Coordinates of N, CA, C and O in Angstrom, one line a residue:
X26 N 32.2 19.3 -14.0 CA 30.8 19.5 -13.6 C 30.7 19.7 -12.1 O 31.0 18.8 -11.4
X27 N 30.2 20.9 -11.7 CA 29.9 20.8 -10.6 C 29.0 19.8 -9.5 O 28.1 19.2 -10.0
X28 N 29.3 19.8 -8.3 CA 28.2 18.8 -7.6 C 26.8 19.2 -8.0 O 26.0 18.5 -8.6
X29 N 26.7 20.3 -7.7 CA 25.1 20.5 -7.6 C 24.4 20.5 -8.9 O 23.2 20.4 -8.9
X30 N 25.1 20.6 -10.2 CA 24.7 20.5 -10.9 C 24.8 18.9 -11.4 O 23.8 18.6 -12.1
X31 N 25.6 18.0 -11.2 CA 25.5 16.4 -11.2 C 24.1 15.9 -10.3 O 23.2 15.3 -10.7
X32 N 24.2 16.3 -9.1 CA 22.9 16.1 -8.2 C 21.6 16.2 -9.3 O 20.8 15.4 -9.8
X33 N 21.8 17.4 -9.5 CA 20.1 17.7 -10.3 C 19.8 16.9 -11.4 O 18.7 16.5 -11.8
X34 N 21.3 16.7 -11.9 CA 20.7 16.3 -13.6 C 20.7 14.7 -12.8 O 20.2 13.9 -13.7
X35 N 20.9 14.0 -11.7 CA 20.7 12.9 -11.2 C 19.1 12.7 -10.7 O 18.2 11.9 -10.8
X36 N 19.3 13.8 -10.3 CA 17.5 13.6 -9.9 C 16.4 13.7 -10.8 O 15.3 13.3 -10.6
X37 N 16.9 14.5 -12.0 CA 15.7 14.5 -13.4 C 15.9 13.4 -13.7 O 14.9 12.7 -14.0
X38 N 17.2 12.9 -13.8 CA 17.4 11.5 -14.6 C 16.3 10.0 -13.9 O 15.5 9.2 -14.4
X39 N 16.9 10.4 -12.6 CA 16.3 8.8 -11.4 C 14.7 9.3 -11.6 O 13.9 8.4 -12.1
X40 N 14.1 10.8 -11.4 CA 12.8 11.1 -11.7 C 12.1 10.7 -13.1 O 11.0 10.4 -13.1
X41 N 12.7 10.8 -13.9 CA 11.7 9.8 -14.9 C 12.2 8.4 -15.0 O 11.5 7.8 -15.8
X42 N 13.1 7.7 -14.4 CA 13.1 6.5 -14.7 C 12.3 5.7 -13.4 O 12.0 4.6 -13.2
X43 N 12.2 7.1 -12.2 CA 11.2 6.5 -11.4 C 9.8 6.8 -11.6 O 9.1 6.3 -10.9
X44 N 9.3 7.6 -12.7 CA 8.0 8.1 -13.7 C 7.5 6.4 -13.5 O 6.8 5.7 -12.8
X45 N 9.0 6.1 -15.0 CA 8.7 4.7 -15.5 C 8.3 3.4 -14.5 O 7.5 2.5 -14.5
X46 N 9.3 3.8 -13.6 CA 8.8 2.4 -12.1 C 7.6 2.8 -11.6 O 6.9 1.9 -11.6
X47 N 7.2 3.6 -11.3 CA 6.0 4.2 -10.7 C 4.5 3.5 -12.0 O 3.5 2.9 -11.6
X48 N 4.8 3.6 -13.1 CA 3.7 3.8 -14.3 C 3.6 2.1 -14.5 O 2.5 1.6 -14.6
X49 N 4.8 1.2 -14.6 CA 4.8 0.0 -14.7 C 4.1 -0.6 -13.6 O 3.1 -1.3 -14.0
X50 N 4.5 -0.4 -12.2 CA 3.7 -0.8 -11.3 C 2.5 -0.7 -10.6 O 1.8 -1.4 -9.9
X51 N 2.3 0.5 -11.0 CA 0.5 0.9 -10.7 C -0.1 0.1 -12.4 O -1.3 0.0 -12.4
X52 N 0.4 -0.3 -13.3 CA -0.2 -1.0 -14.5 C -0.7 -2.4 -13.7 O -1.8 -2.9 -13.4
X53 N 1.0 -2.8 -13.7 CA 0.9 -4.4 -13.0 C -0.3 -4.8 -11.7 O -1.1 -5.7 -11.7
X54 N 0.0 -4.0 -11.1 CA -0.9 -4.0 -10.0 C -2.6 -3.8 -10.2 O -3.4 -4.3 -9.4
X55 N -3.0 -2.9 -11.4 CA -4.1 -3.1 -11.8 C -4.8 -4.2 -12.5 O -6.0 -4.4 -12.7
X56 N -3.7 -4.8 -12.8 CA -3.7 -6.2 -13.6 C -3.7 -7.3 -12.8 O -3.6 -8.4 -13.3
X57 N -3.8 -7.1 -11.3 CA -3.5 -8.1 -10.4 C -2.4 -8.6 -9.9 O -2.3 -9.6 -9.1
X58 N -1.4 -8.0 -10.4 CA -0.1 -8.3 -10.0 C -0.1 -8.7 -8.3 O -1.2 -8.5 -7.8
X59 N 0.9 -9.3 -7.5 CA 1.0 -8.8 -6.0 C 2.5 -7.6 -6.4 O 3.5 -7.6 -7.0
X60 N 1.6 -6.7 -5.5 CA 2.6 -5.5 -5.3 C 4.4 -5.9 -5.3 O 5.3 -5.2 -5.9
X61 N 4.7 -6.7 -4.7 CA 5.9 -6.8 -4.4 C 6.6 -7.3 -5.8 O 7.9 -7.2 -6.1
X62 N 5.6 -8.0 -6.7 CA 6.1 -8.6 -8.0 C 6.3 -7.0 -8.7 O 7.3 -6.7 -9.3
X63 N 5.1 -6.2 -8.6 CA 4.7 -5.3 -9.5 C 6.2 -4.2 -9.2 O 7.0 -3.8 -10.1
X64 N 6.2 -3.9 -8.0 CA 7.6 -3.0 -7.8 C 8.8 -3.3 -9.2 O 9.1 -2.8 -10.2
X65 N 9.2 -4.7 -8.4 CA 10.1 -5.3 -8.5 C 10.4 -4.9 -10.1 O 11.5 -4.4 -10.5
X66 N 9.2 -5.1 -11.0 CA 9.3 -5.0 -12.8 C 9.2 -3.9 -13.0 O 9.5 -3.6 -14.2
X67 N 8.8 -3.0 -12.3 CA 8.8 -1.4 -12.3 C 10.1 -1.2 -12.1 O 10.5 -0.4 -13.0
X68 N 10.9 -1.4 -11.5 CA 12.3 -1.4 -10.7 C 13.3 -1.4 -12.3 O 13.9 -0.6 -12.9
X69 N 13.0 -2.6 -12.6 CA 13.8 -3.6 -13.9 C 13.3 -2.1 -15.0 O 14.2 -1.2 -15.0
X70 N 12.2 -1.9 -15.6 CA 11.8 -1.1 -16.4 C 12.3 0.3 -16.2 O 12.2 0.9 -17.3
X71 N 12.7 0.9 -15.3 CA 13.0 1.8 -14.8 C 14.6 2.0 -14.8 O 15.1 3.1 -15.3
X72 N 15.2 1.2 -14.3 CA 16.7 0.6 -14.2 C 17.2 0.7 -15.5 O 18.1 1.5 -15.8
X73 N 16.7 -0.2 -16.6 CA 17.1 0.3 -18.2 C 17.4 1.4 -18.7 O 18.5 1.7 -19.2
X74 N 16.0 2.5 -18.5 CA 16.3 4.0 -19.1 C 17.5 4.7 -18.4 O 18.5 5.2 -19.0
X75 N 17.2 4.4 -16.8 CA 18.4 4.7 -15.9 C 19.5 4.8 -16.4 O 20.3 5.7 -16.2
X76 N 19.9 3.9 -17.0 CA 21.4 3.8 -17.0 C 21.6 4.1 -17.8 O 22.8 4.5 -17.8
X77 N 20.9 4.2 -19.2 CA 21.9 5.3 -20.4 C 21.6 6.4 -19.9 O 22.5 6.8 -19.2
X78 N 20.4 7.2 -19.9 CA 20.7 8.3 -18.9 C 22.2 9.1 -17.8 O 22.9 10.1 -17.9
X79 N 21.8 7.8 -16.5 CA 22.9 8.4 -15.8 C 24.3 8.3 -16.5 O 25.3 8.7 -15.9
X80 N 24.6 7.7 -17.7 CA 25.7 7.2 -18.1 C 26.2 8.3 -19.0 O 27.4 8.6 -18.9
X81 N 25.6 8.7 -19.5 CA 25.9 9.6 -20.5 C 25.7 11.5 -20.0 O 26.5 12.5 -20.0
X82 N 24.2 11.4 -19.5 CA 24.2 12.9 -19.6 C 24.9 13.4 -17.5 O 25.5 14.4 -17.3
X83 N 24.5 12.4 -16.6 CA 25.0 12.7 -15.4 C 26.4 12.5 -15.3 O 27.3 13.3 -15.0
X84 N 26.4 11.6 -15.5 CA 28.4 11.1 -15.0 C 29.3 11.3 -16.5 O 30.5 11.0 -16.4
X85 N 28.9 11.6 -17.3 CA 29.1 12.3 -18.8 C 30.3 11.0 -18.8 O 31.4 11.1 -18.4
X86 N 29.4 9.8 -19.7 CA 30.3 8.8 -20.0 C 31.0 8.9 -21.0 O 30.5 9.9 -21.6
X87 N 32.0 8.5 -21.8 CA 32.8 8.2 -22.5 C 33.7 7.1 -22.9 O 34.4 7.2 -23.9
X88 N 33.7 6.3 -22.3 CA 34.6 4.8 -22.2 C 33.0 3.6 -22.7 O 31.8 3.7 -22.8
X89 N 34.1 2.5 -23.0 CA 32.8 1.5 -23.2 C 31.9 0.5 -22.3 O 32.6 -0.3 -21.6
X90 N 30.9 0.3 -22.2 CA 30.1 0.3 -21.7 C 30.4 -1.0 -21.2 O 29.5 -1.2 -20.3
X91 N 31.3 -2.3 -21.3 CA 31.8 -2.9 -20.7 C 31.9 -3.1 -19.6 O 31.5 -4.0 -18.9
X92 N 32.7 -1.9 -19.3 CA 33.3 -1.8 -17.3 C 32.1 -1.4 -16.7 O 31.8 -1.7 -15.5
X93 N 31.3 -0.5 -17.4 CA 30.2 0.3 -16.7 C 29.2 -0.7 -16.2 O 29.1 -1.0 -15.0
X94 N 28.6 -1.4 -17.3 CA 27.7 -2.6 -17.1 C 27.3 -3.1 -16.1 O 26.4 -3.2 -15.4
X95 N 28.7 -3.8 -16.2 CA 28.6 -5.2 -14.6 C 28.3 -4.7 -13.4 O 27.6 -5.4 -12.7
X96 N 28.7 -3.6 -12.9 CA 29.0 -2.6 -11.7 C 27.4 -2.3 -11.5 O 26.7 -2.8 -10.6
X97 N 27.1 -1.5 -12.5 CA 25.9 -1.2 -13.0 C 25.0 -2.3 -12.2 O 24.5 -2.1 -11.1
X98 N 24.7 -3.7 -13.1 CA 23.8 -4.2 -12.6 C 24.3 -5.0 -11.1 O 23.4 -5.5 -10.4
X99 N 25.1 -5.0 -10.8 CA 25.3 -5.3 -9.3 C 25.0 -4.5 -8.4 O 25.0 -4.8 -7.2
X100 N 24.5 -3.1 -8.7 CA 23.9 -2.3 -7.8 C 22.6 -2.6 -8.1 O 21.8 -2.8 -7.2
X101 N 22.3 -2.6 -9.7 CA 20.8 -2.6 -9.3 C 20.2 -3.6 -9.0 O 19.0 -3.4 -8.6
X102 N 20.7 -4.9 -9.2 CA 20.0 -6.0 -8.2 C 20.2 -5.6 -7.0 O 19.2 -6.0 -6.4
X103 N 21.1 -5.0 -6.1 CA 21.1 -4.4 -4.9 C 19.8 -3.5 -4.4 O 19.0 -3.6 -3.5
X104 N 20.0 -2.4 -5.7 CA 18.5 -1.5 -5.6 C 17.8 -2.5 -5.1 O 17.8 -2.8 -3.9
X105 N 16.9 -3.2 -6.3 CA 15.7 -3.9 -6.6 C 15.3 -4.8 -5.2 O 14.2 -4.8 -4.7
X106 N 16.9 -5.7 -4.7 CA 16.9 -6.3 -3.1 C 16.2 -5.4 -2.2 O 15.2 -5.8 -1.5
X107 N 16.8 -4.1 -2.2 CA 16.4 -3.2 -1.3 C 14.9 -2.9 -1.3 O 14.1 -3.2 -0.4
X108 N 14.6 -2.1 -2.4 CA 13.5 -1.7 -2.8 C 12.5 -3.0 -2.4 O 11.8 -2.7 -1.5
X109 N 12.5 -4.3 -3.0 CA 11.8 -5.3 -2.8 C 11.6 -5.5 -1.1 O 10.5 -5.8 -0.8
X110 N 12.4 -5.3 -0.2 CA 12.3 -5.8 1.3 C 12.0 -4.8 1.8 O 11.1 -4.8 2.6
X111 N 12.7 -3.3 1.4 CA 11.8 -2.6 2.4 C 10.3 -2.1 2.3 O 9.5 -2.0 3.2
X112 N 10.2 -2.0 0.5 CA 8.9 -2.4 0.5 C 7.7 -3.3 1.3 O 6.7 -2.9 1.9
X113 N 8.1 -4.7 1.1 CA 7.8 -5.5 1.8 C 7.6 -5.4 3.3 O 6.6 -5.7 4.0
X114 N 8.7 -4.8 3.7 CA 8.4 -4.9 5.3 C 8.1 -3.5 5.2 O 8.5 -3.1 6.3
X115 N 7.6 -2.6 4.6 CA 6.9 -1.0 5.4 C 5.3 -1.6 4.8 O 4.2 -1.0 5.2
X116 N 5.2 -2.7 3.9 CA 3.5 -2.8 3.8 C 3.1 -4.2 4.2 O 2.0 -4.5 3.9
X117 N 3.8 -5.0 4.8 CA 3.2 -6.0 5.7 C 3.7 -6.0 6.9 O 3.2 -6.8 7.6
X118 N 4.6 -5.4 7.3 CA 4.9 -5.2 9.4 C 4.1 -4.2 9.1 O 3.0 -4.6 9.0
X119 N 4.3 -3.3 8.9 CA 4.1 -1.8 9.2 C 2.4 -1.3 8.9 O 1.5 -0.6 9.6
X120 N 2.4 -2.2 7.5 CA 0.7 -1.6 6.7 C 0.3 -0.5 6.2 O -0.7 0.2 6.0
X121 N 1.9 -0.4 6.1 CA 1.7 1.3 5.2 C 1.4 1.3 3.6 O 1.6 0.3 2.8
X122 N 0.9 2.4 3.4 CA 0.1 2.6 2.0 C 1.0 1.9 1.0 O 2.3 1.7 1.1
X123 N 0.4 1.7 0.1 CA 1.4 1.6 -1.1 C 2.3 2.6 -1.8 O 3.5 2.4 -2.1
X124 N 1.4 3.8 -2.1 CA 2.3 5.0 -2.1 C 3.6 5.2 -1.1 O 4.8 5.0 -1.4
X125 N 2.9 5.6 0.4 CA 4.0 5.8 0.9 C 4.8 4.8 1.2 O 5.9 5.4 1.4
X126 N 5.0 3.8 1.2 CA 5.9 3.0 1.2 C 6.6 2.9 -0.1 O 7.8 2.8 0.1
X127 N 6.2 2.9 -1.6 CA 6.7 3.1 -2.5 C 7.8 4.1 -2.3 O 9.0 3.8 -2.4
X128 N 7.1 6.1 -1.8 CA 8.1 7.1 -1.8 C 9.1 7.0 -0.5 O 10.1 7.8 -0.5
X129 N 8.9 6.2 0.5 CA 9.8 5.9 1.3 C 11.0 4.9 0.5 O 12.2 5.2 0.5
X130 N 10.5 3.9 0.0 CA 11.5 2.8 -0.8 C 12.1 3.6 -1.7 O 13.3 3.5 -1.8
X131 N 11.3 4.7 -2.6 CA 12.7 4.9 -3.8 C 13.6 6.5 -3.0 O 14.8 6.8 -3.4
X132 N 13.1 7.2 -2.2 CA 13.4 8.1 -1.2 C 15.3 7.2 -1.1 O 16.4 7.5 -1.7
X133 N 14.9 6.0 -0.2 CA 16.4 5.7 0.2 C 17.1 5.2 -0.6 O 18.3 5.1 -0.6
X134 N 15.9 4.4 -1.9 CA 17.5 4.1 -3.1 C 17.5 5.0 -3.6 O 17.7 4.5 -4.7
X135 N 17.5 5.9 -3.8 CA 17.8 7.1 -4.8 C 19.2 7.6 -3.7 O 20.0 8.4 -4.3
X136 N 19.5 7.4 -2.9 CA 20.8 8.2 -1.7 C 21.6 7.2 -2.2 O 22.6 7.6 -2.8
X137 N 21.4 5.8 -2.1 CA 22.0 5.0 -1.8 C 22.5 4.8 -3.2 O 23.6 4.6 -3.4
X138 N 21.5 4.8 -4.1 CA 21.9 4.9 -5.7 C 23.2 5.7 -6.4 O 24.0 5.3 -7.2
X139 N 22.9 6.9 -5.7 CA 24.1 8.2 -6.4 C 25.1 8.1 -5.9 O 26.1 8.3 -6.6
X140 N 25.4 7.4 -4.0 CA 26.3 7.2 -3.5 C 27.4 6.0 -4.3 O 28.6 6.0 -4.2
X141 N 26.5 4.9 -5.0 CA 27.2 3.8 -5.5 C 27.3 4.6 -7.1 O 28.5 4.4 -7.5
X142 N 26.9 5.0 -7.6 CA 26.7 5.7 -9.2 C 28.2 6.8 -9.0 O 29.1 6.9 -9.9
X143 N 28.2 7.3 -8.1 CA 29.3 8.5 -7.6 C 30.5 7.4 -7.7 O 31.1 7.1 -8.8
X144 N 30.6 7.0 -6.7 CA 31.8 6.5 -6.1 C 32.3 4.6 -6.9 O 33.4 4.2 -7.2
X145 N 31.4 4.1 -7.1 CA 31.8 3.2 -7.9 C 31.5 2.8 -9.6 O 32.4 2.3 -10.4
X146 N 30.2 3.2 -9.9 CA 29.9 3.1 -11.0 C 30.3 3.6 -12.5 O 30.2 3.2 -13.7
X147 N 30.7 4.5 -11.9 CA 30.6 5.6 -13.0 C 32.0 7.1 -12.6 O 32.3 8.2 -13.1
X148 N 32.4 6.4 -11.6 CA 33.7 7.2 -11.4 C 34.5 7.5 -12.1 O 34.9 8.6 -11.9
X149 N 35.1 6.7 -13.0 CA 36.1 7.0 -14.2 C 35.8 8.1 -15.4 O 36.6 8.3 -16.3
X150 N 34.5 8.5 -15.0 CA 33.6 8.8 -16.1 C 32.9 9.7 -15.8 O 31.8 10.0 -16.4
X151 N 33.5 10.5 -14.5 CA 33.6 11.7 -14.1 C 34.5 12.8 -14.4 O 35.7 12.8 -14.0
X152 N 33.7 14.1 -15.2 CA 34.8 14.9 -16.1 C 34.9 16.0 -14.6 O 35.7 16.9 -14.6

């Protein structure tokens, strides 16, 4: 599989499971959530679909889901770290919108995502 075609089917994939983070957290938050809770379960909800997705149709898995897993969620409590603080700090230092702070937060995990999905996650499991 080519790069650019891994790239894309990465970004339809992260694009709806960021649909789902996006849809969870604008719910929560209507519900009174505090934003940073509401991300955070948006994140979790999103992270699920993610990974059979990127596991199967991007990094075209084949092995069992054992090795993938752990790796797996050690990034994404990394994501969710990330997502959670920078959030945090672009709408309480900063006071930026919720949106843009949201599209800034998944903007850099989504780099930071493929970079760990590429090179650690799902490496073996690259045809």
């Amino acid at each position: 599989m080519s790069l650019t075609t891994q790239i894309t089917q990465f970004l339809v994939s992260g694009g709806l499971a960021t649909l789902i983070h996006w849809t969870a957290m604008s719910l929560l938050i209507r519900e009174g959530w505090q934003p940073v809770f509401a991300t955070t379960m948006g994140a979790l909800a999103g992270s699920v679909f993610n990974y059979v997705v990127q596991f199967y149709w991007t990094f075209s898995g084949n092995g069992v889901h054992g090795r993938a897993m752990p790796t797996y969620a050690c990034t994404v409590i990394l994501a969710w770290c990330v997502n959670a603080g920078l959030f945090y700090f672009l709408t309480s230092l900063f006071h930026t919108g919720l949106v843009v702070a949201q599209a800034c937060t998944t903007a850099t995990v989504a780099v930071m995502n493929f970079i760990l999905y590429k090179r650690i996650v799902f490496h073996e499991r690259i045809t």
